PDB file of C-alpha atoms in Angstrom:
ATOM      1  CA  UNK J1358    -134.025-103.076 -17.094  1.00  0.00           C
ATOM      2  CA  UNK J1359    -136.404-104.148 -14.488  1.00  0.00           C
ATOM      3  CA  UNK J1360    -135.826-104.955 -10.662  1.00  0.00           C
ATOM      4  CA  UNK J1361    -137.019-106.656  -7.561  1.00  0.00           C
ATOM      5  CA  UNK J1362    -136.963-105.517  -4.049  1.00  0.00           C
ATOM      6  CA  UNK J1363    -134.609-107.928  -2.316  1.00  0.00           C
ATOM      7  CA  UNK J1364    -136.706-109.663   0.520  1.00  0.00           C
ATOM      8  CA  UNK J1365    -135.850-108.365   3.717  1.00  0.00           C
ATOM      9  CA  UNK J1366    -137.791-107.841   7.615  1.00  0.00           C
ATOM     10  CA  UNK J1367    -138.275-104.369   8.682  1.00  0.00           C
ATOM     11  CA  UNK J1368    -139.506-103.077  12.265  1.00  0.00           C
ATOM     12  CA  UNK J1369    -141.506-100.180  11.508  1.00  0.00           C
ATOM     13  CA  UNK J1370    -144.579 -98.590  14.044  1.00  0.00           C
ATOM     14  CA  UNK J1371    -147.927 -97.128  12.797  1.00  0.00           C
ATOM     15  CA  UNK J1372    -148.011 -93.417  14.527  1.00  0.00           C
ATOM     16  CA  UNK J1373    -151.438 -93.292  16.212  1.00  0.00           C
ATOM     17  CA  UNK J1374    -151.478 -89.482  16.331  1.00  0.00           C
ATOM     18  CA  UNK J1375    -151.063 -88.914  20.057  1.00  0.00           C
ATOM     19  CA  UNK J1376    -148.278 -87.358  22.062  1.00  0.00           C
ATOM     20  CA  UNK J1377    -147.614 -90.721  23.996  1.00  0.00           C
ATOM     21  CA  UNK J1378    -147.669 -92.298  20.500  1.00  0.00           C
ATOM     22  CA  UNK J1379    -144.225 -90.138  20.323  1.00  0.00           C
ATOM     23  CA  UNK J1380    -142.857 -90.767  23.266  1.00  0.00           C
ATOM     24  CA  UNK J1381    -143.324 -94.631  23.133  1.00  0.00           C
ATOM     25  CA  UNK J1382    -141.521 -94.134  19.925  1.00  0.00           C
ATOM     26  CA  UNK J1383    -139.064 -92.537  21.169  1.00  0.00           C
ATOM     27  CA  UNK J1384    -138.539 -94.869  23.886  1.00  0.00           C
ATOM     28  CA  UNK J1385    -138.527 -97.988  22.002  1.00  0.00           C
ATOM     29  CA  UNK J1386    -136.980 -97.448  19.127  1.00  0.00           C
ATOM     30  CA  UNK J1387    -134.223 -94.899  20.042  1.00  0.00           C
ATOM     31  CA  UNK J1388    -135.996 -92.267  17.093  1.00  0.00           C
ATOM     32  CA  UNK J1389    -134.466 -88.286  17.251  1.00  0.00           C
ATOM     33  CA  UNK J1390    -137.235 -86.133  17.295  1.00  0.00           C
ATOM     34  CA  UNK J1391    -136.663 -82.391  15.508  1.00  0.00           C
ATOM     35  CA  UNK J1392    -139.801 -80.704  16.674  1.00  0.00           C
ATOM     36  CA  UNK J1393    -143.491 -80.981  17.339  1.00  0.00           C
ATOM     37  CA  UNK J1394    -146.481 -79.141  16.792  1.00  0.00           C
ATOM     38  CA  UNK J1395    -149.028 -79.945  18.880  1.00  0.00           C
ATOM     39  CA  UNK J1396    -152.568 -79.298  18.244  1.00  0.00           C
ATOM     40  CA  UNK J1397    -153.971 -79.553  21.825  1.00  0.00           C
ATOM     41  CA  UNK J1398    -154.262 -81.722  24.831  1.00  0.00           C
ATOM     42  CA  UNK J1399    -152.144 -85.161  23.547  1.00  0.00           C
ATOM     43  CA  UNK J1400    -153.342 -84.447  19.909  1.00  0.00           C
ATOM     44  CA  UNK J1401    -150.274 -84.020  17.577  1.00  0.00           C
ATOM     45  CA  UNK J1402    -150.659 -82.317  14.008  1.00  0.00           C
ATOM     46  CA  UNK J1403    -147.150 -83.777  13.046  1.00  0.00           C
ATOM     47  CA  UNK J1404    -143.630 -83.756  14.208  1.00  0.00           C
ATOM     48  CA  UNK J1405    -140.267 -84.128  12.276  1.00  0.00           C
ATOM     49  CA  UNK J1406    -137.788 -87.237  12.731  1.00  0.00           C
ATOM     50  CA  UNK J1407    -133.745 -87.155  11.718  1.00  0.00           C
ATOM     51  CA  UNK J1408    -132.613 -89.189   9.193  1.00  0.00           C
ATOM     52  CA  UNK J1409    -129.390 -89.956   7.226  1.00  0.00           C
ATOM     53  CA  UNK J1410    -130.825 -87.727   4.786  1.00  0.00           C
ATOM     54  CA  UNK J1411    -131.956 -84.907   6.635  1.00  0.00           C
ATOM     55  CA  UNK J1412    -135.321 -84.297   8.679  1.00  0.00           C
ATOM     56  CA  UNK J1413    -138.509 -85.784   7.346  1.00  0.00           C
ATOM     57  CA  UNK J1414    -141.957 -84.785   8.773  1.00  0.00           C
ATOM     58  CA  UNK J1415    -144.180 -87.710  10.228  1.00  0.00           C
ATOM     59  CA  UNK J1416    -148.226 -87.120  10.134  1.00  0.00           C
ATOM     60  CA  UNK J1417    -150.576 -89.205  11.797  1.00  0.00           C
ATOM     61  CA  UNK J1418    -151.210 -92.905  10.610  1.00  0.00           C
ATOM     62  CA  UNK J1419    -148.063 -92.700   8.789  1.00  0.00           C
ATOM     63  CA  UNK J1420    -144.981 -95.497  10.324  1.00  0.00           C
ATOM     64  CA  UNK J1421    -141.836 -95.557  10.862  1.00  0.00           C
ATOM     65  CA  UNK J1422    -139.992 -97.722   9.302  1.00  0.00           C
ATOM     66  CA  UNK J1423    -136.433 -99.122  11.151  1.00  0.00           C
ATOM     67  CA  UNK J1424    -134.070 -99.764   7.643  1.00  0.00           C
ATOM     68  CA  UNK J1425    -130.981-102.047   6.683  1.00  0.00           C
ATOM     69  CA  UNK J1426    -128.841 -99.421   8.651  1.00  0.00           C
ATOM     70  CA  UNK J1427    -130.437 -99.053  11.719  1.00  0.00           C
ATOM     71  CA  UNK J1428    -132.095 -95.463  10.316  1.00  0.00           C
ATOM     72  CA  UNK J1429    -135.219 -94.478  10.759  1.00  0.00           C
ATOM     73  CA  UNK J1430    -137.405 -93.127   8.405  1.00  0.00           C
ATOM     74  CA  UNK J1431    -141.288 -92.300   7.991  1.00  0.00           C
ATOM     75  CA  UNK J1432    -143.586 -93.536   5.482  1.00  0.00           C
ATOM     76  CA  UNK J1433    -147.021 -92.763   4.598  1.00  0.00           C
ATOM     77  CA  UNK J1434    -150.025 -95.507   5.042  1.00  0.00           C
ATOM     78  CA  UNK J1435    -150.431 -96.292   1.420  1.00  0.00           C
ATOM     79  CA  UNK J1436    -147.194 -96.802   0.402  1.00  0.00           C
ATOM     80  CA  UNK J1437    -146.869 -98.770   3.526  1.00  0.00           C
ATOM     81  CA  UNK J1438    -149.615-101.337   2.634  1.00  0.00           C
ATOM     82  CA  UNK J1439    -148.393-101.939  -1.133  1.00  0.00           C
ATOM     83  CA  UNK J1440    -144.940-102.242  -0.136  1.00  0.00           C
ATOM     84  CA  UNK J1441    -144.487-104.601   2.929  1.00  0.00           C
ATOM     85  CA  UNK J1442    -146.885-107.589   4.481  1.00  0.00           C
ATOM     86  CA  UNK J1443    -146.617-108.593   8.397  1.00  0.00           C
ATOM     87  CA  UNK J1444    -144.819-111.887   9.205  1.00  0.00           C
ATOM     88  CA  UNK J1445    -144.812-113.644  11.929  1.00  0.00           C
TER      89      UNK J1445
END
């Protein structure tokens, strides 16, 4: 058997890497952070986000992506790109 994806708008944010990145995250879009490891300065090597199942670690570049159920979840640049197109 084959599928589609149903068609549905997601919010999701592209990380930029930076510690303000984070906490604008944070901020705006209400996202439980685990832990951090911080590389120097505002420079973030990755931190970890909760999700419904279990913690997930987030890397620079990679978004996070708001889904059906108001989780949040990461998701790495490439898969990104082939999966979802910006709308207006």
């Amino acid at each position: 058997m084959r599928y589609r994806k149903k068609p549905v708008i997601i919010e999701a944010i592209q990380w930029d890497g930076t510690l303000d990145g984070i906490n604008y995250i944070q901020r705006n879009f209400n996202v439980r952070t685990v832990c951090c490891e911080i590389l120097g300065g505002y420079l973030v090597k990755h931190w970890s986000i909760e999700t419904l199942e279990g913690s997930y670690v987030v890397s620079p570049r990679d978004y996070i992506i708001k889904g059906v159920k108001g989780e949040f979840y990461p998701c790495k640049p490439d898969i990104f790109e082939l999966t979802y197109e910006e709308v207006e």
